[in-house]
Amino acid sequence: MVDMVTNRSLLVGAVVLVLLVALLPASVAGADLVTLTVAVETPDGDRVSGATVTAEWDDGTATGTTASNGKVLLDVPTNASVELTIEHETYMKNTPLVIEEPGEETVDMTVRPKGNVDVQVADDAGPVEDALVTLKQDGTTVYSERTVDGTLDNGPVEVGTYTLTVRKAGYYQESTTINVTADEPVTESVRLESGSVTLRVNVTDPYFEPPRALEGITVTVVDEGSVNTQSDGAQQLSVPVNTPLTVRFEGEGYETVERSITTGEEDLSLDAEIDRANTLHVTVHATEVVIGQPAFISVTDEYDDPVANATVRLDGEEVTETDSDGRAQILIEDTGEHTIVVEDEDVTSEEKAVFGVTPATTTAETTPTETPTPDTTTATSPGFGPLLALLGLILAMGVGLARRSD
C-alpha cells in the first residue's frame, strides 16, 4: 500500500514538472541563464534602494527591486544583449545600460536626481508648431521631439549639462547650453529666424562630349517656384534654409528628372544631367511604291543615331527588323494605303503611310497627218515664177531711172 502511494506521488510530481516546463517561455526554458547582480548607486557612491530594475532582451524580460544595499539579482540569458532600465521616485538614468553576453557578475548602474526642462519655441509671429527639439548630453541624444503649440515638455531628465538644439524647415538652427538642476524646472525660450539661401543649378546633356549646356529647361523647386535655364544651362533661385526639397527638371524632348536635396545655411549648387526622351524617327524614302516592290525606310533615335534590330510592322503585322544601319525594306503587295510602325523595346514610333500603286501603263497615240491644201495657182512653166518676178523688178527700176534723167 505504501509503495502504491509512493508511486502515485512520484507520478503526480512528474506530471507537475512537465507542466511547469511546458509553461516556461521558450527563451527561458531553452536558454543558459546566469544570475546578474545589478548595483544601483549615485555618482557619489550612495546605494539606491527601492529602485525597480528591468532587464530586457530580444524575447524576454526580468524585473526586480533593489534592496537596502542597492542591489538586485536578475536571471538573464548569457548569450544575449541585455538592456537595463530603472524606475525610482527621485533618481533616473537617461539611457539604458547595455550588457553584452552577461555572466555571473556585478554591474554598477549610476543614476542621478531628476530634473525637468520646458522648451518654448516662437518666431516673430508667435509660437512655432512642429519644431524639432533635441536634447543631448555628452554627444548622446536624450530625446528628440517636436513642439505642440510651440511648447515641449518631455518629462524628467537627469540633472546635468545639456546641449539644446531647435530645428525647423525654413528657419536658422538655434543651439544653446542649459544646466538642469533638481531644485526647479528649467524653462528655455528659443526664438527662431526664417531665412533663405541661393540654389544654383547647371543643366547639361551628357550625350555630347563635352556635355552640352541646355537652354530653356524648366527648373522647378516643388512648393517654391520655377525658373528657366539660360544659354549656358545655368540659373539660380532662392530657397528656404534647412529644408528638404524636390527639384524637377523638364524640357521639351527631354526626360523629366527629379533630384532630392536638403538645404543648409549656405548657398549651394546642383548639377543635373538629363537625356533626351527615347524616340524613334522613321523616314519613308518614297510614299508611293509599285506593288511587288519594297518600300525603303530609315530609323533613327532621339540623337539621330541609327537604330538596329528594331521591329518593323506593316499594317500591324511584324514583317522585318532594321539592319545595323537602321534601314529596312518592306515588300508592298497590295494597292492602297498601308501603315508602317517601328518598335524598339518600350518605344513605338508614330505611324507612317505608304501607298501601293499599280505599274504605270504607256498608251501610244497616233497623230493624224495633216493633208496639205492644193495650190490653185497654175504655173506656165515649172520654176519660172520667181525668175519672171525678178525680171519685172529690174525693168521697173530701169524705167524709174530713165524718168529721172529726163
PDB file of C-alpha atoms in Angstrom, residues 6-243:
ATOM      1  CA  THR A   6       4.748   6.463  -3.242  1.00  0.00           C
ATOM      2  CA  ASN A   7       4.417   5.591  -6.929  1.00  0.00           C
ATOM      3  CA  ARG A   8       1.329   7.750  -7.229  1.00  0.00           C
ATOM      4  CA  SER A   9       3.144  10.706  -5.637  1.00  0.00           C
ATOM      5  CA  LEU A  10       6.070  10.289  -7.985  1.00  0.00           C
ATOM      6  CA  LEU A  11       3.692  10.201 -10.963  1.00  0.00           C
ATOM      7  CA  VAL A  12       1.920  13.361  -9.840  1.00  0.00           C
ATOM      8  CA  GLY A  13       5.255  15.093  -9.291  1.00  0.00           C
ATOM      9  CA  ALA A  14       6.452  14.137 -12.755  1.00  0.00           C
ATOM     10  CA  VAL A  15       3.264  15.483 -14.329  1.00  0.00           C
ATOM     11  CA  VAL A  16       3.586  18.773 -12.444  1.00  0.00           C
ATOM     12  CA  LEU A  17       7.218  19.095 -13.532  1.00  0.00           C
ATOM     13  CA  VAL A  18       6.306  18.501 -17.171  1.00  0.00           C
ATOM     14  CA  LEU A  19       3.563  21.121 -16.956  1.00  0.00           C
ATOM     15  CA  LEU A  20       5.906  23.667 -15.393  1.00  0.00           C
ATOM     16  CA  VAL A  21       8.495  23.131 -18.123  1.00  0.00           C
ATOM     17  CA  ALA A  22       5.807  23.421 -20.780  1.00  0.00           C
ATOM     18  CA  LEU A  23       4.561  26.704 -19.324  1.00  0.00           C
ATOM     19  CA  LEU A  24       8.005  28.292 -19.196  1.00  0.00           C
ATOM     20  CA  PRO A  25       8.777  30.756 -22.049  1.00  0.00           C
ATOM     21  CA  ALA A  26      10.830  29.117 -24.769  1.00  0.00           C
ATOM     22  CA  SER A  27      13.547  31.708 -24.297  1.00  0.00           C
ATOM     23  CA  VAL A  28      13.964  30.834 -20.606  1.00  0.00           C
ATOM     24  CA  ALA A  29      13.399  27.103 -20.838  1.00  0.00           C
ATOM     25  CA  GLY A  30      15.950  26.653 -23.593  1.00  0.00           C
ATOM     26  CA  ALA A  31      18.435  29.379 -22.645  1.00  0.00           C
ATOM     27  CA  ASP A  32      21.560  29.203 -20.455  1.00  0.00           C
ATOM     28  CA  LEU A  33      20.708  31.543 -17.609  1.00  0.00           C
ATOM     29  CA  VAL A  34      23.090  33.399 -15.343  1.00  0.00           C
ATOM     30  CA  THR A  35      22.389  35.495 -12.280  1.00  0.00           C
ATOM     31  CA  LEU A  36      23.298  39.120 -12.889  1.00  0.00           C
ATOM     32  CA  THR A  37      23.813  41.359  -9.879  1.00  0.00           C
ATOM     33  CA  VAL A  38      22.887  44.990 -10.518  1.00  0.00           C
ATOM     34  CA  ALA A  39      24.156  47.586  -8.021  1.00  0.00           C
ATOM     35  CA  VAL A  40      22.334  50.934  -8.291  1.00  0.00           C
ATOM     36  CA  GLU A  41      24.229  53.928  -6.924  1.00  0.00           C
ATOM     37  CA  THR A  42      24.633  57.717  -7.234  1.00  0.00           C
ATOM     38  CA  PRO A  43      27.776  59.394  -8.651  1.00  0.00           C
ATOM     39  CA  ASP A  44      28.883  59.838  -5.013  1.00  0.00           C
ATOM     40  CA  GLY A  45      28.656  56.075  -4.418  1.00  0.00           C
ATOM     41  CA  ASP A  46      25.441  56.131  -2.344  1.00  0.00           C
ATOM     42  CA  ARG A  47      23.390  52.956  -2.773  1.00  0.00           C
ATOM     43  CA  VAL A  48      19.811  53.445  -4.010  1.00  0.00           C
ATOM     44  CA  SER A  49      17.174  51.128  -2.515  1.00  0.00           C
ATOM     45  CA  GLY A  50      13.601  50.674  -3.705  1.00  0.00           C
ATOM     46  CA  ALA A  51      14.522  51.099  -7.385  1.00  0.00           C
ATOM     47  CA  THR A  52      12.756  48.885  -9.927  1.00  0.00           C
ATOM     48  CA  VAL A  53      15.290  47.464 -12.362  1.00  0.00           C
ATOM     49  CA  THR A  54      14.116  45.809 -15.583  1.00  0.00           C
ATOM     50  CA  ALA A  55      16.310  43.633 -17.777  1.00  0.00           C
ATOM     51  CA  GLU A  56      15.093  43.242 -21.356  1.00  0.00           C
ATOM     52  CA  TRP A  57      16.420  41.144 -24.223  1.00  0.00           C
ATOM     53  CA  ASP A  58      15.109  40.022 -27.602  1.00  0.00           C
ATOM     54  CA  ASP A  59      12.381  37.702 -26.381  1.00  0.00           C
ATOM     55  CA  GLY A  60      12.176  38.127 -22.657  1.00  0.00           C
ATOM     56  CA  THR A  61      12.338  40.332 -19.570  1.00  0.00           C
ATOM     57  CA  ALA A  62      13.195  40.092 -15.879  1.00  0.00           C
ATOM     58  CA  THR A  63      12.346  42.595 -13.148  1.00  0.00           C
ATOM     59  CA  GLY A  64      13.416  43.120  -9.564  1.00  0.00           C
ATOM     60  CA  THR A  65      13.661  45.773  -6.810  1.00  0.00           C
ATOM     61  CA  THR A  66      16.894  46.869  -5.188  1.00  0.00           C
ATOM     62  CA  ALA A  67      17.348  46.019  -1.539  1.00  0.00           C
ATOM     63  CA  SER A  68      18.714  48.318   1.140  1.00  0.00           C
ATOM     64  CA  ASN A  69      22.210  47.671  -0.182  1.00  0.00           C
ATOM     65  CA  GLY A  70      21.129  48.966  -3.608  1.00  0.00           C
ATOM     66  CA  LYS A  71      21.445  45.567  -5.280  1.00  0.00           C
ATOM     67  CA  VAL A  72      19.057  43.284  -7.150  1.00  0.00           C
ATOM     68  CA  LEU A  73      19.554  39.808  -8.634  1.00  0.00           C
ATOM     69  CA  LEU A  74      18.200  39.103 -12.140  1.00  0.00           C
ATOM     70  CA  ASP A  75      18.323  35.842 -14.113  1.00  0.00           C
ATOM     71  CA  VAL A  76      19.207  36.631 -17.719  1.00  0.00           C
ATOM     72  CA  PRO A  77      20.415  34.621 -20.728  1.00  0.00           C
ATOM     73  CA  THR A  78      24.165  34.565 -21.105  1.00  0.00           C
ATOM     74  CA  ASN A  79      24.187  34.745 -24.902  1.00  0.00           C
ATOM     75  CA  ALA A  80      22.010  37.843 -25.244  1.00  0.00           C
ATOM     76  CA  SER A  81      22.295  41.623 -25.344  1.00  0.00           C
ATOM     77  CA  VAL A  82      20.536  42.833 -22.198  1.00  0.00           C
ATOM     78  CA  GLU A  83      19.271  46.387 -21.594  1.00  0.00           C
ATOM     79  CA  LEU A  84      18.854  47.571 -18.011  1.00  0.00           C
ATOM     80  CA  THR A  85      16.456  50.404 -17.144  1.00  0.00           C
ATOM     81  CA  ILE A  86      15.415  51.888 -13.815  1.00  0.00           C
ATOM     82  CA  GLU A  87      12.378  53.496 -12.246  1.00  0.00           C
ATOM     83  CA  HIS A  88      12.619  55.448  -8.996  1.00  0.00           C
ATOM     84  CA  GLU A  89      10.826  58.319  -7.339  1.00  0.00           C
ATOM     85  CA  THR A  90      13.932  60.502  -7.032  1.00  0.00           C
ATOM     86  CA  TYR A  91      16.582  59.078  -9.333  1.00  0.00           C
ATOM     87  CA  MET A  92      16.762  58.137 -13.013  1.00  0.00           C
ATOM     88  CA  LYS A  93      19.073  57.223 -15.853  1.00  0.00           C
ATOM     89  CA  ASN A  94      18.591  58.881 -19.271  1.00  0.00           C
ATOM     90  CA  THR A  95      19.671  55.915 -21.358  1.00  0.00           C
ATOM     91  CA  PRO A  96      19.618  52.143 -20.788  1.00  0.00           C
ATOM     92  CA  LEU A  97      22.701  50.337 -19.554  1.00  0.00           C
ATOM     93  CA  VAL A  98      23.544  47.649 -22.132  1.00  0.00           C
ATOM     94  CA  ILE A  99      25.281  44.422 -21.086  1.00  0.00           C
ATOM     95  CA  GLU A 100      26.556  42.196 -23.877  1.00  0.00           C
ATOM     96  CA  GLU A 101      26.572  38.431 -23.101  1.00  0.00           C
ATOM     97  CA  PRO A 102      26.320  38.821 -19.323  1.00  0.00           C
ATOM     98  CA  GLY A 103      27.883  36.350 -16.899  1.00  0.00           C
ATOM     99  CA  GLU A 104      27.801  35.716 -13.158  1.00  0.00           C
ATOM    100  CA  GLU A 105      28.898  39.274 -12.396  1.00  0.00           C
ATOM    101  CA  THR A 106      28.039  42.545 -10.682  1.00  0.00           C
ATOM    102  CA  VAL A 107      27.407  45.632 -12.775  1.00  0.00           C
ATOM    103  CA  ASP A 108      27.159  49.172 -11.437  1.00  0.00           C
ATOM    104  CA  MET A 109      24.276  51.311 -12.609  1.00  0.00           C
ATOM    105  CA  THR A 110      24.858  55.015 -11.900  1.00  0.00           C
ATOM    106  CA  VAL A 111      21.766  57.184 -11.502  1.00  0.00           C
ATOM    107  CA  ARG A 112      21.228  60.894 -10.879  1.00  0.00           C
ATOM    108  CA  PRO A 113      18.450  63.026  -9.421  1.00  0.00           C
ATOM    109  CA  LYS A 114      15.589  64.005 -11.690  1.00  0.00           C
ATOM    110  CA  GLY A 115      15.193  67.426 -13.254  1.00  0.00           C
ATOM    111  CA  ASN A 116      12.754  68.950 -15.762  1.00  0.00           C
ATOM    112  CA  VAL A 117      13.145  71.045 -18.910  1.00  0.00           C
ATOM    113  CA  ASP A 118      10.342  73.012 -20.557  1.00  0.00           C
ATOM    114  CA  VAL A 119      11.091  74.374 -24.046  1.00  0.00           C
ATOM    115  CA  GLN A 120       9.117  77.169 -25.719  1.00  0.00           C
ATOM    116  CA  VAL A 121       9.756  77.956 -29.393  1.00  0.00           C
ATOM    117  CA  ALA A 122       8.495  81.070 -31.201  1.00  0.00           C
ATOM    118  CA  ASP A 123       9.198  83.394 -34.129  1.00  0.00           C
ATOM    119  CA  ASP A 124       8.107  86.951 -34.835  1.00  0.00           C
ATOM    120  CA  ALA A 125       4.547  85.744 -35.496  1.00  0.00           C
ATOM    121  CA  GLY A 126       4.171  83.665 -32.333  1.00  0.00           C
ATOM    122  CA  PRO A 127       4.585  80.021 -31.235  1.00  0.00           C
ATOM    123  CA  VAL A 128       6.189  77.705 -33.774  1.00  0.00           C
ATOM    124  CA  GLU A 129       4.454  74.391 -34.324  1.00  0.00           C
ATOM    125  CA  ASP A 130       6.310  71.143 -35.130  1.00  0.00           C
ATOM    126  CA  ALA A 131       9.815  72.434 -34.381  1.00  0.00           C
ATOM    127  CA  LEU A 132      12.258  69.590 -33.670  1.00  0.00           C
ATOM    128  CA  VAL A 133      13.800  69.926 -30.200  1.00  0.00           C
ATOM    129  CA  THR A 134      16.853  67.753 -29.492  1.00  0.00           C
ATOM    130  CA  LEU A 135      18.487  67.404 -26.086  1.00  0.00           C
ATOM    131  CA  LYS A 136      21.982  65.878 -25.979  1.00  0.00           C
ATOM    132  CA  GLN A 137      24.341  65.049 -23.145  1.00  0.00           C
ATOM    133  CA  ASP A 138      27.985  64.267 -23.906  1.00  0.00           C
ATOM    134  CA  GLY A 139      27.047  63.700 -27.571  1.00  0.00           C
ATOM    135  CA  THR A 140      24.292  61.204 -26.740  1.00  0.00           C
ATOM    136  CA  THR A 141      20.731  62.103 -27.676  1.00  0.00           C
ATOM    137  CA  VAL A 142      18.472  62.029 -24.639  1.00  0.00           C
ATOM    138  CA  TYR A 143      15.340  62.894 -26.581  1.00  0.00           C
ATOM    139  CA  SER A 144      14.317  64.410 -29.899  1.00  0.00           C
ATOM    140  CA  GLU A 145      10.681  65.507 -30.076  1.00  0.00           C
ATOM    141  CA  ARG A 146       8.535  68.119 -31.846  1.00  0.00           C
ATOM    142  CA  THR A 147       6.739  71.049 -30.297  1.00  0.00           C
ATOM    143  CA  VAL A 148       2.980  71.237 -29.927  1.00  0.00           C
ATOM    144  CA  ASP A 149       1.664  74.794 -29.934  1.00  0.00           C
ATOM    145  CA  GLY A 150       5.283  75.915 -29.670  1.00  0.00           C
ATOM    146  CA  THR A 151       5.910  74.023 -26.403  1.00  0.00           C
ATOM    147  CA  LEU A 152       7.693  70.818 -25.432  1.00  0.00           C
ATOM    148  CA  ASP A 153       7.633  69.187 -22.000  1.00  0.00           C
ATOM    149  CA  ASN A 154       9.182  65.782 -22.477  1.00  0.00           C
ATOM    150  CA  GLY A 155       9.257  64.711 -18.864  1.00  0.00           C
ATOM    151  CA  PRO A 156      12.151  64.349 -16.416  1.00  0.00           C
ATOM    152  CA  VAL A 157      15.827  64.095 -17.296  1.00  0.00           C
ATOM    153  CA  GLU A 158      18.961  63.589 -15.229  1.00  0.00           C
ATOM    154  CA  VAL A 159      20.384  66.719 -13.674  1.00  0.00           C
ATOM    155  CA  GLY A 160      23.422  67.932 -15.583  1.00  0.00           C
ATOM    156  CA  THR A 161      24.606  69.991 -18.559  1.00  0.00           C
ATOM    157  CA  TYR A 162      22.938  69.588 -21.949  1.00  0.00           C
ATOM    158  CA  THR A 163      23.047  70.949 -25.471  1.00  0.00           C
ATOM    159  CA  LEU A 164      19.596  72.032 -26.644  1.00  0.00           C
ATOM    160  CA  THR A 165      19.088  72.336 -30.417  1.00  0.00           C
ATOM    161  CA  VAL A 166      15.948  73.536 -32.210  1.00  0.00           C
ATOM    162  CA  ARG A 167      15.379  72.975 -35.935  1.00  0.00           C
ATOM    163  CA  LYS A 168      12.568  73.697 -38.335  1.00  0.00           C
ATOM    164  CA  ALA A 169      12.472  73.876 -42.120  1.00  0.00           C
ATOM    165  CA  GLY A 170      12.817  77.448 -43.337  1.00  0.00           C
ATOM    166  CA  TYR A 171      14.477  78.659 -40.115  1.00  0.00           C
ATOM    167  CA  TYR A 172      18.057  79.023 -38.982  1.00  0.00           C
ATOM    168  CA  GLN A 173      19.071  76.392 -36.438  1.00  0.00           C
ATOM    169  CA  GLU A 174      19.392  77.546 -32.829  1.00  0.00           C
ATOM    170  CA  SER A 175      21.559  75.828 -30.217  1.00  0.00           C
ATOM    171  CA  THR A 176      22.219  76.639 -26.577  1.00  0.00           C
ATOM    172  CA  THR A 177      23.689  75.057 -23.439  1.00  0.00           C
ATOM    173  CA  ILE A 178      21.442  74.543 -20.426  1.00  0.00           C
ATOM    174  CA  ASN A 179      22.060  73.353 -16.876  1.00  0.00           C
ATOM    175  CA  VAL A 180      19.339  71.184 -15.368  1.00  0.00           C
ATOM    176  CA  THR A 181      19.038  71.065 -11.588  1.00  0.00           C
ATOM    177  CA  ALA A 182      16.792  69.193  -9.197  1.00  0.00           C
ATOM    178  CA  ASP A 183      15.669  72.392  -7.496  1.00  0.00           C
ATOM    179  CA  GLU A 184      13.175  73.670 -10.067  1.00  0.00           C
ATOM    180  CA  PRO A 185      12.231  73.075 -13.737  1.00  0.00           C
ATOM    181  CA  VAL A 186      14.308  74.838 -16.367  1.00  0.00           C
ATOM    182  CA  THR A 187      12.273  76.873 -18.863  1.00  0.00           C
ATOM    183  CA  GLU A 188      14.144  77.641 -22.065  1.00  0.00           C
ATOM    184  CA  SER A 189      12.679  80.066 -24.618  1.00  0.00           C
ATOM    185  CA  VAL A 190      14.054  79.814 -28.148  1.00  0.00           C
ATOM    186  CA  ARG A 191      13.350  82.356 -30.892  1.00  0.00           C
ATOM    187  CA  LEU A 192      13.697  81.200 -34.494  1.00  0.00           C
ATOM    188  CA  GLU A 193      14.501  83.366 -37.514  1.00  0.00           C
ATOM    189  CA  SER A 194      13.458  82.403 -41.024  1.00  0.00           C
ATOM    190  CA  GLY A 195      15.983  82.656 -43.873  1.00  0.00           C
ATOM    191  CA  SER A 196      16.896  81.614 -47.388  1.00  0.00           C
ATOM    192  CA  VAL A 197      19.928  80.649 -49.453  1.00  0.00           C
ATOM    193  CA  THR A 198      20.711  80.688 -53.177  1.00  0.00           C
ATOM    194  CA  LEU A 199      20.435  77.474 -55.144  1.00  0.00           C
ATOM    195  CA  ARG A 200      22.480  77.482 -58.355  1.00  0.00           C
ATOM    196  CA  VAL A 201      21.678  74.847 -60.970  1.00  0.00           C
ATOM    197  CA  ASN A 202      23.600  73.760 -64.052  1.00  0.00           C
ATOM    198  CA  VAL A 203      21.864  71.521 -66.614  1.00  0.00           C
ATOM    199  CA  THR A 204      23.682  69.581 -69.349  1.00  0.00           C
ATOM    200  CA  ASP A 205      23.076  66.785 -71.850  1.00  0.00           C
ATOM    201  CA  PRO A 206      25.722  64.074 -71.197  1.00  0.00           C
ATOM    202  CA  TYR A 207      25.344  62.520 -74.669  1.00  0.00           C
ATOM    203  CA  PHE A 208      27.724  65.066 -76.099  1.00  0.00           C
ATOM    204  CA  GLU A 209      31.445  65.345 -75.404  1.00  0.00           C
ATOM    205  CA  PRO A 210      31.907  67.607 -73.593  1.00  0.00           C
ATOM    206  CA  PRO A 211      28.362  67.681 -72.120  1.00  0.00           C
ATOM    207  CA  ARG A 212      26.247  70.324 -73.852  1.00  0.00           C
ATOM    208  CA  ALA A 213      24.628  73.123 -71.818  1.00  0.00           C
ATOM    209  CA  LEU A 214      20.850  73.108 -72.164  1.00  0.00           C
ATOM    210  CA  GLU A 215      18.928  76.331 -72.540  1.00  0.00           C
ATOM    211  CA  GLY A 216      15.236  76.675 -71.729  1.00  0.00           C
ATOM    212  CA  ILE A 217      14.999  73.775 -69.290  1.00  0.00           C
ATOM    213  CA  THR A 218      12.359  74.487 -66.639  1.00  0.00           C
ATOM    214  CA  VAL A 219      13.746  74.030 -63.122  1.00  0.00           C
ATOM    215  CA  THR A 220      11.017  73.683 -60.508  1.00  0.00           C
ATOM    216  CA  VAL A 221      11.607  73.593 -56.775  1.00  0.00           C
ATOM    217  CA  VAL A 222       8.397  71.977 -55.585  1.00  0.00           C
ATOM    218  CA  ASP A 223       6.294  74.357 -53.468  1.00  0.00           C
ATOM    219  CA  GLU A 224       8.846  77.127 -54.012  1.00  0.00           C
ATOM    220  CA  GLY A 225       8.906  78.248 -57.669  1.00  0.00           C
ATOM    221  CA  SER A 226      10.314  77.757 -61.176  1.00  0.00           C
ATOM    222  CA  VAL A 227      12.962  79.273 -63.475  1.00  0.00           C
ATOM    223  CA  ASN A 228      14.244  78.512 -66.988  1.00  0.00           C
ATOM    224  CA  THR A 229      17.913  77.877 -67.694  1.00  0.00           C
ATOM    225  CA  GLN A 230      19.888  80.403 -69.711  1.00  0.00           C
ATOM    226  CA  SER A 231      22.068  79.753 -72.761  1.00  0.00           C
ATOM    227  CA  ASP A 232      24.876  78.410 -70.564  1.00  0.00           C
ATOM    228  CA  GLY A 233      22.494  75.922 -68.931  1.00  0.00           C
ATOM    229  CA  ALA A 234      22.672  77.757 -65.599  1.00  0.00           C
ATOM    230  CA  GLN A 235      20.136  79.515 -63.400  1.00  0.00           C
ATOM    231  CA  GLN A 236      19.608  80.323 -59.744  1.00  0.00           C
ATOM    232  CA  LEU A 237      16.751  80.826 -57.330  1.00  0.00           C
ATOM    233  CA  SER A 238      16.144  81.494 -53.658  1.00  0.00           C
ATOM    234  CA  VAL A 239      15.133  78.574 -51.419  1.00  0.00           C
ATOM    235  CA  PRO A 240      14.474  78.257 -47.670  1.00  0.00           C
ATOM    236  CA  VAL A 241      17.252  77.223 -45.292  1.00  0.00           C
ATOM    237  CA  ASN A 242      17.425  73.821 -43.602  1.00  0.00           C
ATOM    238  CA  THR A 243      14.725  72.356 -45.796  1.00  0.00           C
TER     239      THR A 243
END
